[in-house]
Coordinates of C-alpha atoms in Angstrom, one line a residue:
Chain A
X6 CA 0.0 0.0 0.0
X7 CA 2.7 2.4 1.0
X8 CA 4.6 1.6 -2.3
X9 CA 1.4 2.5 -4.2
X10 CA 1.2 5.8 -2.4
X11 CA 4.8 6.6 -3.2
X12 CA 4.3 5.8 -6.8
X13 CA 1.2 8.0 -7.2
X14 CA 2.7 10.8 -5.2
X15 CA 6.0 10.8 -7.2
X16 CA 4.3 10.5 -10.7
X17 CA 1.3 12.8 -10.3
X18 CA 1.2 14.9 -7.1
X19 CA 4.9 16.0 -6.8
X20 CA 5.8 15.6 -10.5
X21 CA 9.5 16.3 -10.6
X22 CA 9.3 18.4 -13.7
X23 CA 5.9 20.2 -13.4
X24 CA 5.9 20.7 -9.6
X25 CA 9.6 20.7 -8.6
X26 CA 11.2 22.2 -11.7
X27 CA 14.1 19.6 -11.8
X28 CA 15.5 18.8 -15.2
X29 CA 14.0 21.7 -17.1
X30 CA 16.8 22.4 -19.5
X31 CA 16.8 19.0 -21.3
X32 CA 13.0 19.0 -21.0
X33 CA 12.8 22.1 -23.1
X34 CA 15.7 21.0 -25.3
X35 CA 14.8 17.5 -26.4
X36 CA 11.0 17.6 -26.3
X37 CA 10.6 18.9 -29.9
X38 CA 9.9 15.4 -31.3
X39 CA 8.0 12.5 -29.7
X40 CA 10.7 10.0 -30.7
X41 CA 13.6 11.8 -29.0
X42 CA 11.4 12.5 -26.0
X43 CA 10.8 8.8 -25.4
X44 CA 14.5 8.0 -25.9
X45 CA 15.5 10.6 -23.3
X46 CA 12.8 9.5 -20.9
X47 CA 14.1 5.9 -21.1
X48 CA 17.7 6.9 -20.5
X49 CA 16.7 9.2 -17.6
X50 CA 14.7 6.4 -16.0
X51 CA 17.6 4.0 -16.1
X52 CA 20.1 6.5 -14.8
X53 CA 18.0 8.0 -12.0
X54 CA 17.0 4.5 -10.6
X55 CA 20.6 3.2 -10.8
X56 CA 22.3 6.3 -9.4
X57 CA 19.9 6.6 -6.5
X58 CA 20.5 3.0 -5.6
X59 CA 24.3 3.5 -5.7
X60 CA 24.4 6.9 -4.0
X61 CA 22.0 5.7 -1.2
X62 CA 24.4 2.8 -0.4
X63 CA 27.5 5.1 -0.6
X64 CA 25.9 7.6 1.7
X65 CA 24.7 5.0 4.2
X66 CA 27.8 2.8 4.4
X67 CA 30.6 5.2 3.5
X68 CA 29.8 8.8 4.1
X69 CA 27.7 8.6 7.3
X70 CA 29.8 6.1 9.3
X71 CA 33.0 8.2 8.6
X72 CA 31.3 11.5 9.3
X73 CA 31.9 12.7 5.7
X74 CA 28.4 13.8 4.9
X75 CA 29.8 17.2 3.9
X76 CA 31.3 15.5 0.8
X77 CA 27.7 14.5 -0.3
X78 CA 27.4 16.9 -3.2
X79 CA 30.9 16.2 -4.6
X80 CA 30.8 12.5 -4.1
X81 CA 27.3 12.1 -5.6
X82 CA 28.1 14.1 -8.8
X83 CA 31.3 12.1 -9.4
X84 CA 29.4 8.8 -8.8
X85 CA 26.7 9.9 -11.3
X86 CA 29.3 11.0 -13.9
X87 CA 31.2 7.7 -13.6
X88 CA 27.9 5.7 -13.6
X89 CA 26.8 7.3 -16.8
X90 CA 30.1 6.5 -18.5
X91 CA 29.8 2.9 -17.3
X92 CA 26.2 2.5 -18.4
X93 CA 27.3 3.8 -21.8
X94 CA 30.1 1.2 -22.1
X95 CA 28.1 -1.7 -20.8
X96 CA 25.1 -0.9 -23.0
X97 CA 27.4 -0.7 -26.1
X98 CA 28.7 -4.2 -25.3
X99 CA 25.5 -6.1 -24.3
X100 CA 22.7 -4.4 -26.2
X101 CA 23.7 -2.4 -29.2
X102 CA 20.1 -1.9 -30.2
X103 CA 19.3 -0.3 -26.8
X104 CA 22.5 1.7 -27.0
X105 CA 21.4 3.0 -30.4
X106 CA 18.1 4.2 -28.9
X107 CA 19.4 5.7 -25.6
X108 CA 23.2 6.2 -26.3
X109 CA 23.2 9.8 -27.6
X110 CA 21.2 11.0 -24.6
X111 CA 23.5 9.5 -22.0
X112 CA 26.3 12.2 -22.0
X113 CA 23.6 14.9 -21.5
X114 CA 22.3 13.2 -18.4
X115 CA 25.3 14.0 -16.1
X116 CA 24.2 17.6 -16.0
X117 CA 20.5 16.9 -15.7
X118 CA 19.7 18.2 -12.3
X119 CA 16.9 15.7 -11.9
X120 CA 19.4 13.0 -11.3
X121 CA 21.5 14.7 -8.6
X122 CA 18.3 16.3 -7.2
X123 CA 16.6 12.9 -6.6
X124 CA 19.8 11.4 -5.2
X125 CA 20.2 14.3 -2.7
X126 CA 16.5 14.4 -1.9
X127 CA 16.2 10.8 -0.8
X128 CA 19.1 11.0 1.7
X129 CA 18.4 14.5 3.2
X130 CA 14.7 14.9 3.3
X131 CA 11.9 13.4 5.4
X132 CA 8.9 12.1 3.5
X133 CA 5.3 11.6 4.4
X134 CA 2.9 9.5 2.3
X135 CA -0.9 9.3 2.8
X136 CA -0.9 10.9 6.2
X137 CA 1.6 8.4 7.7
X138 CA 4.4 9.6 10.0
X139 CA 7.3 11.5 8.5
X140 CA 10.4 9.4 8.0
X141 CA 13.6 9.0 6.1
X142 CA 13.3 6.5 3.2
X143 CA 14.6 3.0 3.4
X144 CA 16.5 1.5 0.5
X145 CA 13.5 -0.2 -1.1
X146 CA 11.4 2.9 -0.7
X147 CA 14.2 5.1 -2.1
X148 CA 14.6 3.0 -5.2
X149 CA 10.8 2.8 -5.8
X150 CA 10.6 6.6 -5.3
X151 CA 13.4 7.2 -7.7
X152 CA 11.9 4.9 -10.4
X153 CA 8.4 6.4 -10.0
X154 CA 9.9 9.9 -10.1
X155 CA 11.7 9.2 -13.4
X156 CA 8.4 7.7 -14.8
X157 CA 6.7 11.0 -13.9
X158 CA 9.5 12.9 -15.7
X159 CA 9.0 10.7 -18.7
X160 CA 5.2 11.1 -18.6
X161 CA 5.5 14.9 -18.5
X162 CA 8.1 14.8 -21.3
X163 CA 6.1 12.6 -23.6
X164 CA 2.9 14.5 -23.0
X165 CA 4.7 17.8 -23.8
X166 CA 6.4 16.4 -26.9
X167 CA 3.0 15.5 -28.3
X168 CA 1.7 19.0 -27.6
X169 CA 4.8 20.6 -29.2
X170 CA 4.5 18.6 -32.4
X171 CA 1.0 20.1 -32.8
X172 CA 2.3 23.6 -32.0
X173 CA 4.7 23.4 -34.9
X174 CA 1.8 23.2 -37.3
X175 CA 0.2 26.3 -36.0
X176 CA 0.7 29.9 -36.8
X177 CA 2.3 31.3 -33.7
X178 CA 3.0 35.0 -33.4
X179 CA 6.6 35.8 -34.1
X180 CA 7.9 36.8 -30.6
X181 CA 6.3 33.7 -29.2
X182 CA 8.0 31.2 -31.5
X183 CA 10.2 28.5 -30.1
X184 CA 10.8 28.5 -26.3
X185 CA 8.4 31.2 -25.1
X186 CA 5.3 29.4 -26.4
X187 CA 6.7 26.1 -25.1
X188 CA 7.0 27.6 -21.6
X189 CA 3.5 29.0 -21.7
X190 CA 2.3 25.5 -22.8
X191 CA 4.2 23.8 -19.9
X192 CA 2.6 26.3 -17.6
X193 CA -0.9 25.2 -18.6
X194 CA 0.2 21.5 -18.4
X195 CA 1.5 22.2 -14.9
X196 CA -1.9 23.8 -14.0
X197 CA -3.6 20.5 -15.1
X198 CA -1.2 18.6 -12.8
X199 CA -2.1 20.9 -9.9
X200 CA -5.5 19.1 -9.9
X201 CA -3.7 16.0 -8.4
X202 CA -2.4 17.9 -5.4
X203 CA -3.6 16.7 -2.0
X204 CA -4.9 13.3 -3.2
X205 CA -2.3 11.4 -1.2
Chain B
X30 CA 37.1 42.1 -26.8
X31 CA 37.4 45.0 -24.3
X32 CA 37.2 44.4 -20.6
X33 CA 34.0 46.4 -20.4
X34 CA 32.3 44.4 -23.1
X35 CA 33.4 41.1 -21.4
X36 CA 31.6 42.4 -18.3
X37 CA 28.5 43.8 -19.8
X38 CA 27.6 41.1 -22.4
X39 CA 26.0 39.0 -19.6
X40 CA 23.2 41.6 -19.2
X41 CA 21.8 41.7 -22.7
X42 CA 23.7 40.1 -25.5
X43 CA 24.5 36.8 -23.7
X44 CA 21.9 37.0 -20.9
X45 CA 22.0 33.5 -19.5
X46 CA 18.2 33.3 -18.9
X47 CA 16.6 35.1 -21.8
X48 CA 19.1 34.5 -24.6
X49 CA 21.2 31.4 -23.7
X50 CA 18.3 29.7 -21.9
X51 CA 20.7 28.1 -19.3
X52 CA 20.0 27.3 -15.7
X53 CA 16.2 27.2 -16.0
X54 CA 15.6 25.0 -13.0
X55 CA 16.7 27.4 -10.3
X56 CA 15.3 30.3 -12.4
X57 CA 11.8 28.7 -12.2
X58 CA 12.0 27.2 -8.8
X59 CA 13.4 29.9 -6.6
X60 CA 11.7 33.0 -7.9
X61 CA 8.6 32.9 -5.7
X62 CA 9.7 36.2 -4.3
X63 CA 12.2 38.9 -5.5
X64 CA 14.4 38.4 -2.5
X65 CA 14.7 34.6 -3.1
X66 CA 15.6 35.4 -6.8
X67 CA 18.4 37.8 -5.7
X68 CA 19.7 35.3 -3.2
X69 CA 19.8 32.5 -5.7
X70 CA 21.5 34.8 -8.3
X71 CA 24.2 35.9 -5.8
X72 CA 24.8 32.3 -4.8
X73 CA 25.4 31.4 -8.4
X74 CA 27.5 34.5 -8.9
X75 CA 29.8 33.4 -6.0
X76 CA 30.4 29.9 -7.5
X77 CA 30.7 31.2 -11.1
X78 CA 33.4 33.8 -10.3
X79 CA 35.5 31.6 -8.1
X80 CA 35.3 28.5 -10.4
X81 CA 36.0 30.7 -13.4
X82 CA 39.2 32.0 -11.8
X83 CA 40.4 28.6 -10.6
X84 CA 39.6 26.9 -13.9
X85 CA 41.3 29.6 -16.0
X86 CA 44.4 29.1 -13.8
X87 CA 44.6 25.3 -14.0
X88 CA 43.2 24.8 -17.6
X89 CA 46.7 24.8 -19.3
X90 CA 47.9 21.9 -17.2
X91 CA 44.8 19.7 -17.2
X92 CA 44.9 16.9 -19.7
X93 CA 42.1 17.2 -22.3
X94 CA 40.6 13.8 -21.6
X95 CA 39.7 14.5 -18.0
X96 CA 39.0 18.2 -18.2
X97 CA 35.2 17.9 -17.6
X98 CA 35.5 15.7 -14.4
X99 CA 38.2 18.1 -13.1
X100 CA 35.9 21.1 -13.8
X101 CA 33.0 19.4 -12.1
X102 CA 35.1 18.6 -9.0
X103 CA 36.3 22.3 -8.8
X104 CA 32.7 23.6 -9.1
X105 CA 31.4 21.1 -6.6
X106 CA 34.1 22.2 -4.1
X107 CA 33.0 25.8 -4.3
X108 CA 29.3 24.9 -4.1
X109 CA 30.0 22.9 -0.9
X110 CA 32.0 25.8 0.6
X111 CA 29.0 28.1 -0.3
X112 CA 26.7 25.6 1.5
X113 CA 28.8 25.8 4.7
X114 CA 29.0 29.6 4.6
X115 CA 25.2 29.9 4.0
X116 CA 24.4 27.4 6.8
X117 CA 26.5 29.4 9.2
X118 CA 25.6 33.0 8.3
X119 CA 22.4 33.1 6.3
X120 CA 20.4 30.1 7.6
X121 CA 17.0 31.6 6.6
X122 CA 18.1 32.0 3.0
X123 CA 19.7 28.6 3.0
X124 CA 16.4 27.1 4.1
X125 CA 14.3 28.8 1.6
X126 CA 16.5 28.0 -1.4
X127 CA 17.0 24.4 -0.1
X128 CA 17.9 21.8 -2.7
X129 CA 18.8 24.4 -5.3
X130 CA 22.0 25.4 -3.6
X131 CA 23.7 22.0 -4.0
X132 CA 22.2 21.8 -7.5
X133 CA 24.3 24.8 -8.6
X134 CA 26.9 22.0 -9.4
X135 CA 24.8 20.9 -12.3
X136 CA 23.7 24.4 -13.4
X137 CA 24.6 24.5 -17.1
X138 CA 25.7 28.2 -16.7
X139 CA 28.6 27.4 -14.5
X140 CA 30.0 24.4 -16.5
X141 CA 29.1 26.2 -19.7
X142 CA 31.2 29.3 -18.8
X143 CA 34.1 27.1 -17.6
X144 CA 34.1 25.2 -20.9
X145 CA 33.4 28.1 -23.3
X146 CA 35.3 31.0 -21.7
X147 CA 37.4 30.3 -18.6
X148 CA 39.4 27.4 -20.1
X149 CA 40.5 29.7 -23.1
X150 CA 41.1 33.0 -21.4
X151 CA 43.2 34.7 -18.7
X152 CA 42.3 34.9 -15.0
X153 CA 41.2 38.6 -15.0
X154 CA 39.0 38.2 -18.1
X155 CA 37.5 35.0 -16.7
X156 CA 36.7 36.7 -13.4
X157 CA 35.0 39.6 -15.2
X158 CA 33.1 37.1 -17.4
X159 CA 31.9 35.3 -14.3
X160 CA 30.9 38.6 -12.6
X161 CA 29.0 39.8 -15.7
X162 CA 27.1 36.6 -16.4
X163 CA 26.4 36.1 -12.7
X164 CA 25.0 39.7 -12.4
X165 CA 23.0 39.2 -15.6
X166 CA 21.5 36.0 -14.1
X167 CA 20.8 37.8 -10.8
X168 CA 19.0 40.6 -12.5
X169 CA 16.9 38.2 -14.6
X170 CA 16.0 36.2 -11.5
X171 CA 15.1 39.4 -9.6
X172 CA 12.8 40.6 -12.4
X173 CA 11.1 37.3 -12.6
X174 CA 10.8 37.2 -8.8
X175 CA 9.4 40.8 -8.8
X176 CA 6.7 40.0 -11.3
X177 CA 5.7 36.8 -9.6
X178 CA 5.7 38.3 -6.1
X179 CA 3.7 41.3 -7.3
X180 CA 1.0 39.3 -9.1
X181 CA 1.0 36.4 -6.7
X182 CA 1.1 38.0 -3.2
X183 CA 0.7 41.7 -4.0
X184 CA 4.0 42.8 -2.5
X185 CA 7.5 43.9 -3.6
X186 CA 10.5 42.6 -1.6
X187 CA 8.1 41.7 1.2
X188 CA 6.5 45.2 1.3
X189 CA 2.7 44.7 0.9
X190 CA 1.5 47.0 -1.9
X191 CA -2.2 46.0 -1.8
X192 CA -4.2 44.0 0.6
X193 CA -5.6 40.6 -0.1
X194 CA -4.0 37.5 -1.5
X195 CA -3.1 38.3 -5.1
X196 CA -3.4 35.7 -7.8
X197 CA -2.0 32.6 -6.1
X198 CA -1.2 30.7 -9.2
X199 CA 1.7 33.0 -10.0
X200 CA 3.5 31.9 -6.8
X201 CA 2.9 28.2 -7.6
X202 CA 4.6 26.1 -10.3
X203 CA 2.4 27.0 -13.4
X204 CA 3.0 30.7 -12.7
X205 CA 6.7 30.3 -13.0
X206 CA 6.5 28.9 -16.5
X207 CA 3.9 31.4 -17.6
X208 CA 5.7 34.5 -16.3
X209 CA 9.1 33.3 -17.8
X210 CA 7.4 32.6 -21.1
X211 CA 5.8 36.0 -21.3
X212 CA 8.9 37.9 -20.1
X213 CA 10.8 36.1 -22.9
X214 CA 8.3 37.3 -25.4
X215 CA 8.8 40.8 -24.1
X216 CA 12.5 40.5 -24.3
X217 CA 12.4 39.2 -27.9
X218 CA 10.1 42.0 -28.9
X219 CA 12.4 44.7 -27.3
X220 CA 15.6 43.1 -28.5
X221 CA 14.4 43.0 -32.1
X222 CA 13.6 46.8 -32.0
X223 CA 17.1 47.8 -31.0
Chain C
X8 CA 45.7 11.7 -16.6
X9 CA 44.2 9.7 -13.8
X10 CA 46.9 11.2 -11.5
X11 CA 45.7 14.6 -12.4
X12 CA 42.1 13.9 -11.6
X13 CA 43.2 12.2 -8.4
X14 CA 45.3 15.1 -7.4
X15 CA 42.5 17.6 -8.0
X16 CA 40.1 15.4 -6.0
X17 CA 42.6 15.2 -3.1
X18 CA 43.3 19.0 -3.1
X19 CA 39.5 19.7 -3.2
X20 CA 38.7 17.2 -0.5
X21 CA 41.4 18.6 1.7
X22 CA 40.2 22.2 1.1
X23 CA 36.6 21.1 1.9
X24 CA 37.7 19.4 5.1
X25 CA 39.5 22.6 6.1
X26 CA 36.6 24.9 5.4
X27 CA 34.3 22.4 7.1
X28 CA 36.4 22.5 10.3
X29 CA 36.4 26.3 10.2
X30 CA 32.7 26.8 9.7
X31 CA 31.5 23.8 11.8
X32 CA 31.4 25.8 15.0
X33 CA 29.5 28.7 13.4
X34 CA 27.0 26.3 11.9
X35 CA 26.4 24.5 15.2
X36 CA 26.0 27.8 17.0
X37 CA 23.6 29.2 14.3
X38 CA 21.4 26.1 14.5
X39 CA 21.5 26.2 18.3
X40 CA 20.6 29.9 18.3
X41 CA 17.7 29.3 15.9
X42 CA 16.4 26.4 18.1
X43 CA 16.7 28.4 21.3
X44 CA 14.8 31.3 19.5
X45 CA 12.0 29.0 18.5
X46 CA 11.8 27.3 21.9
X47 CA 12.0 30.7 23.6
X48 CA 9.2 32.1 21.4
X49 CA 6.7 29.4 22.6
X50 CA 7.6 29.6 26.3
X51 CA 7.2 32.2 29.1
X52 CA 10.2 34.5 29.1
X53 CA 12.9 34.2 31.8
X54 CA 13.4 30.5 32.5
X55 CA 16.5 28.4 32.3
X56 CA 16.2 26.0 29.4
X57 CA 17.1 22.3 29.7
X58 CA 18.9 20.2 27.1
X59 CA 16.9 18.2 24.5
X60 CA 15.1 15.3 26.2
X61 CA 13.8 12.3 24.3
X62 CA 10.1 11.8 24.0
X63 CA 7.7 9.8 21.8
X64 CA 5.2 12.2 20.1
X65 CA 2.4 10.8 18.0
X66 CA 4.1 7.4 17.7
X67 CA 7.4 8.7 16.5
X68 CA 10.6 9.5 18.5
X69 CA 10.9 13.3 19.1
X70 CA 12.2 15.6 21.8
X71 CA 11.2 18.2 24.4
X72 CA 12.7 21.0 26.5
X73 CA 11.8 22.1 30.0
X74 CA 12.2 25.7 31.1
X75 CA 12.8 26.1 34.9
X76 CA 12.2 29.3 36.9
X77 CA 12.7 29.5 40.7
X78 CA 13.3 25.7 41.0
X79 CA 10.0 24.8 39.4
X80 CA 9.1 23.9 35.8
X81 CA 7.7 27.0 34.1
X82 CA 6.9 25.5 30.7
X83 CA 7.5 22.6 28.3
X84 CA 8.4 22.9 24.6
X85 CA 7.5 19.7 22.6
X86 CA 8.7 19.1 19.1
X87 CA 5.9 17.5 17.1
X88 CA 6.0 16.3 13.5
X89 CA 2.8 15.4 11.4
X90 CA 2.0 15.0 7.8
X91 CA 0.8 18.2 6.2
X92 CA -0.6 18.9 2.8
X93 CA 2.7 19.0 0.9
X94 CA 5.0 17.0 3.3
X95 CA 6.1 17.0 6.9
X96 CA 4.9 19.8 9.1
X97 CA 7.1 20.3 12.2
X98 CA 5.9 22.4 15.1
X99 CA 7.4 23.5 18.4
X100 CA 4.5 23.5 20.9
X101 CA 4.9 25.4 24.2
X102 CA 2.8 24.2 27.1
X103 CA 2.4 25.5 30.6
X104 CA 2.8 23.1 33.6
X105 CA -1.1 23.0 33.8
X106 CA -1.3 21.6 30.3
X107 CA -2.5 24.8 28.5
X108 CA -1.0 25.8 25.2
X109 CA 1.3 28.8 25.7
X110 CA 2.4 29.3 22.0
X111 CA 3.3 27.5 18.8
X112 CA 5.9 28.0 16.1
X113 CA 6.5 26.3 12.8
X114 CA 10.0 24.8 12.5
X115 CA 9.7 23.5 8.9
X116 CA 6.9 22.9 6.4
X117 CA 6.2 22.1 2.8
X118 CA 2.8 23.7 2.4
X119 CA 1.5 25.6 -0.6
X120 CA 2.7 29.2 -0.8
X121 CA -0.1 31.6 -0.3
X122 CA -2.5 29.0 1.1
X123 CA -1.3 26.5 3.7
X124 CA 2.0 28.3 4.1
X125 CA 0.0 31.0 5.9
X126 CA 0.2 28.8 9.0
X127 CA 3.5 30.6 9.6
X128 CA 2.2 34.1 9.2
X129 CA -1.6 34.3 9.7
X130 CA -1.8 36.1 13.1
X131 CA -5.5 35.3 13.6
X132 CA -4.8 31.6 13.1
X133 CA -1.7 31.4 15.3
X134 CA -3.0 33.6 18.1
X135 CA -6.1 31.4 18.7
X136 CA -3.8 28.8 20.2
X137 CA -2.3 31.1 22.8
X138 CA -3.8 30.1 26.1
X139 CA -5.8 27.3 24.4
X140 CA -6.9 24.9 27.1
X141 CA -7.3 21.3 25.7
X142 CA -9.3 20.3 28.8
X143 CA -12.0 22.8 27.9
X144 CA -11.9 23.1 24.1
X145 CA -11.3 20.5 21.4
X146 CA -8.1 20.6 19.3
X147 CA -9.7 20.0 15.9
X148 CA -11.0 22.3 13.1
X149 CA -14.7 23.3 13.3
X150 CA -15.5 21.2 10.3
X151 CA -14.5 18.1 12.4
X152 CA -16.5 19.3 15.4
X153 CA -13.6 21.0 17.2
X154 CA -12.9 24.6 18.3
X155 CA -10.1 25.6 15.9
X156 CA -10.8 28.2 13.1
X157 CA -9.1 26.8 10.0
X158 CA -7.2 29.0 7.6
X159 CA -9.4 29.9 4.6
X160 CA -9.1 27.2 1.8
X161 CA -6.4 25.3 3.8
X162 CA -8.4 22.8 5.9
X163 CA -5.8 20.1 5.5
X164 CA -3.0 22.2 6.8
X165 CA -5.1 23.5 9.7
X166 CA -6.1 20.0 10.5
X167 CA -2.5 18.9 10.6
X168 CA -1.5 21.9 12.7
X169 CA -4.2 21.1 15.3
X170 CA -3.2 17.4 15.2
X171 CA 0.4 18.3 15.9
X172 CA -0.6 20.3 19.0
X173 CA -3.0 17.5 20.1
X174 CA -0.1 15.0 19.8
X175 CA 2.2 17.3 21.8
X176 CA -0.5 17.6 24.5
X177 CA -1.0 13.9 24.7
X178 CA 2.8 13.3 24.9
X179 CA 3.0 16.0 27.6
X180 CA 0.3 14.1 29.7
X181 CA 2.6 11.1 29.5
X182 CA 5.5 13.0 31.0
X183 CA 3.2 14.5 33.7
X184 CA 1.8 11.1 34.5
X185 CA 5.2 9.6 35.3

């Protein structure tokens, strides 16, 4: 039950993109076409889940016992950068087809603040779900939260890419063309997602 | 390029928010009030200037293959120092900016300037570049914060201008996107005229 | 190449360690001052404050402080965490030795700006708890049959606020009962 609440909360209520503004740059950058948007979502999903698992363990068994939590930011970003490189190499070896689909997005992910944001969030913040007591997340909860959050990111991205493809066909006033009209559209999409607030 | 133009290009010609479209996450998330916008801008400025200086100094001796990781480590170091200082001396601001202080590490503006400017130019020029871009970013965030605070809570820098609640949606997430979108339209329109 | 990256990492880590040691004291002092301020704002002025004492509030481990004046307890400050609208809502609840509420202050929250976040600034809402006697009135919003006036359009936040105080009062009864 709790896992279900975490998933609904992370995808709809606290959508990482539309409510927390993490990962906006690549969101605006690659959401022009539906195909690139799905590719990027897949890559982000993979990296966020994996990096949260690794950084959670590093924080719990390395940084906290030795009193090094002040190195959190620097350690996490290095781990994420190394992980992204590794994923790229492994993917190239074992699944060339998946690498073809996700490969070009991987280098961009290191500087996607959604990845570092989620990793830092799960080890520093207390969470409440469905009126339960506030608590730090356990390993299982952290991984489920990370996975659901990245699904939410993918959902927002794919929805938005669909809208943008239609926008291209319309006669938009000149100063609005490109990013401004995209931002206004995301604003309206975010308003729709506000309707979910408070359900868990 | 003259020293003056290195400094001033961050305000209009290479404004990080409205022209380069970099660092949108903190731009949207922390501008619920003008004061928060200024705080976030100055925090980024601090990291930008110091990392630009250090990177321009070490760039000639860093091997090409590892230059990105080295830059990230340098930036992350200054971000963490900033975290300590803010926790010690401006705890209120640290609390209201929250997660977005450590996230300066992945702000594309900082790494972008390191890669595009500081690694190819001298220390003084890099410092000026960081200062100019940082101030340009701060001003953009302040403007965005001003508009959102005025529309959303009817006040400016915490001073209540009219009573009542204002249009709450501007303080919440959708308002951030809408205001930034419309400010960009305005910027495009004015920049075209010049 | 690897040496270079390693060297940069080492220098940076050493630098960070140094700055950490230098600012650690200041950070601890700032946090302690903030905590004292929030505890002080919910208790009668002029007592001597105890260290943090462990206490279970609302089923989760928390802490409380006792203020002593003239050898007798003058007030208790109980830290209480509940689930608000947007995330955890953490309150410091000041209680008199008789069990009345003396004052409340929000330590941290994640409520909606302009709506639930008013629980930190809406004077009419906050002041109604000053001198609130849980033995006479009920700590619940009027919609739930209690005596607390909710913040307009923020029933969930107000409910959570009242619950946090009620939990603190219940935990306080346990200390008193011992």
